[in-house]
mmCIF file of C-alpha atoms in Angstrom:
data_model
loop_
_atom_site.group_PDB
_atom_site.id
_atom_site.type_symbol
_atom_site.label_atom_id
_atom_site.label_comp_id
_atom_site.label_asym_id
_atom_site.label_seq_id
_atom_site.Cartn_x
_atom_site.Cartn_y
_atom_site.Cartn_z
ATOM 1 C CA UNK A 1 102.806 153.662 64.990
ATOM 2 C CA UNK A 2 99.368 154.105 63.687
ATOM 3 C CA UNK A 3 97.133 153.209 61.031
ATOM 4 C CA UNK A 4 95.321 150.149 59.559
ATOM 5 C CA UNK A 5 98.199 147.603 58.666
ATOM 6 C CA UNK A 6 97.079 144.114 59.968
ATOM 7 C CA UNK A 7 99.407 141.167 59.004
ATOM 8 C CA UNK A 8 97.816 138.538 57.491
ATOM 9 C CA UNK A 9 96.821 136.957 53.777
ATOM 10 C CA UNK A 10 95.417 139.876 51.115
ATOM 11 C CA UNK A 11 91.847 140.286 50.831
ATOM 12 C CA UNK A 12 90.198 137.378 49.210
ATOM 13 C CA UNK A 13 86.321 136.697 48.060
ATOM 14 C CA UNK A 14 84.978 134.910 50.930
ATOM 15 C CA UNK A 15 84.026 131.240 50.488
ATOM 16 C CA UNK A 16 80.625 129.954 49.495
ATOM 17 C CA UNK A 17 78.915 128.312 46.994
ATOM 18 C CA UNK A 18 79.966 128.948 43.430
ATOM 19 C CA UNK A 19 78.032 130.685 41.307
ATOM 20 C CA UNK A 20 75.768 128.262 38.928
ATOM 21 C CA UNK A 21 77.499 125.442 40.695
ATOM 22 C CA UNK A 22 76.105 123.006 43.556
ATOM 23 C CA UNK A 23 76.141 123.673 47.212
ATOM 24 C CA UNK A 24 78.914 122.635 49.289
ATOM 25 C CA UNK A 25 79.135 118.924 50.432
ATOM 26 C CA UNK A 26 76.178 118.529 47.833
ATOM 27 C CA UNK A 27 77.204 115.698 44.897
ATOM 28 C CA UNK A 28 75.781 116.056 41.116
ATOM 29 C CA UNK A 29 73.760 112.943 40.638
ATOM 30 C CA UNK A 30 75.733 110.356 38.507
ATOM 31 C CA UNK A 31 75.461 109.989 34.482
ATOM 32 C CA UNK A 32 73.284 107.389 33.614
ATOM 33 C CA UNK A 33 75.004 104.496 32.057
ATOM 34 C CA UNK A 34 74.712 105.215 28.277
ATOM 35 C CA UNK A 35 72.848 102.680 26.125
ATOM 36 C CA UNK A 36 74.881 101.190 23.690
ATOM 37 C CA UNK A 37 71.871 99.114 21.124
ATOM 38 C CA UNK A 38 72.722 95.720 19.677
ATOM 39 C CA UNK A 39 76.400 96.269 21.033
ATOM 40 C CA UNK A 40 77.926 92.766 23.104
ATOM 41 C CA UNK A 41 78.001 93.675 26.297
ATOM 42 C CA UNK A 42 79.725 91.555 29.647
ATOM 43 C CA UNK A 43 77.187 91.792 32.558
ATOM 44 C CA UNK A 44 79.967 92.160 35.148
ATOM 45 C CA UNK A 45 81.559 95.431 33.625
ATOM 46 C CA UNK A 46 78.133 96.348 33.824
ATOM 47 C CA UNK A 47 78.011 95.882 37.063
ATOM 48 C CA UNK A 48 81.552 97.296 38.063
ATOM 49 C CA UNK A 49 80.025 100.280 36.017
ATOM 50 C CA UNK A 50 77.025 100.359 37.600
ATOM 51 C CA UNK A 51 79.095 99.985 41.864
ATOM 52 C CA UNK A 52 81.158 102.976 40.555
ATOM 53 C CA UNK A 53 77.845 105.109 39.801
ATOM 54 C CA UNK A 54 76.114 104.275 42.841
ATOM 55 C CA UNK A 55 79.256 105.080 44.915
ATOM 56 C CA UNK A 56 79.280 108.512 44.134
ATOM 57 C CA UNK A 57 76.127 109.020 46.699
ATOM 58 C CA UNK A 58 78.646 106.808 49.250
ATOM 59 C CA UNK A 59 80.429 108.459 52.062
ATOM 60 C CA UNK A 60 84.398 108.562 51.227
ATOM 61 C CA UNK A 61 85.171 105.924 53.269
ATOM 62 C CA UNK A 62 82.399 103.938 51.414
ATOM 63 C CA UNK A 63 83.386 104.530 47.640
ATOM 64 C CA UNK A 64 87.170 103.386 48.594
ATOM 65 C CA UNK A 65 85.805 99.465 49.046
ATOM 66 C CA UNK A 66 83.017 99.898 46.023
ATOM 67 C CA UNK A 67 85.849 101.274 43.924
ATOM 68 C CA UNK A 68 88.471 98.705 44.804
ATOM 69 C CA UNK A 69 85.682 95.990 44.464
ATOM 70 C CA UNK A 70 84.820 96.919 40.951
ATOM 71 C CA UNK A 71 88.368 97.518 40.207
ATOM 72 C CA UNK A 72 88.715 93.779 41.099
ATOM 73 C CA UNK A 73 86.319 93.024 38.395
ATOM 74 C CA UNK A 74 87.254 94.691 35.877
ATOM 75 C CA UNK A 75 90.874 93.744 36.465
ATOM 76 C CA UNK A 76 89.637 89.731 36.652
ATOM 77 C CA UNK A 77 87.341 90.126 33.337
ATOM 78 C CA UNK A 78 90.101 91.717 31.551
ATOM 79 C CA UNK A 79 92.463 88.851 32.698
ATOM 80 C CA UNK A 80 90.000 86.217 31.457
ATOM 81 C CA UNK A 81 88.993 87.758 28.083
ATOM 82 C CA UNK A 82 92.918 88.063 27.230
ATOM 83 C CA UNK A 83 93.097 84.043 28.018
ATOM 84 C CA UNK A 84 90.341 82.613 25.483
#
């Protein structure tokens, strides 16, 4: 038998980049948290916001213990606020 059949998947656009989009393996840089004026704020979810920003730049591994860490906060503020 002759001819050009060759098992396999059906022809597919080759992978890359996406068009418009980031490399590969390159990360967007994080939004900035937003400003919120005379608004109360609580400096830890702040700063549970803040860990979950700056583990975006983190190495999987990494954002795992920064995520579970401010999880931890935010879980324990909550917690507290519902008590007084």
């Amino acid at each position: 038998m002759t001819g050009s059949y060759r098992p396999g998947p059906p022809p597919a656009p080759r992978p890359g980049p996406r068009p418009g989009g980031p490399p590969a393996g390159v990360r967007p840089a994080p939004a900035p948290v937003e400003e919120l004026g005379d608004t109360v704020r609580h400096p830890a979810v702040d700063a549970a916001v803040q860990a979950m920003n700056n583990a975006a730049a983190l190495s999987p591994a990494d954002q795992i213990a920064q995520y579970e860490a401010a999880y931890e906060t935010l879980r324990e503020t909550l917690a507290s606020i519902d008590q007084t």
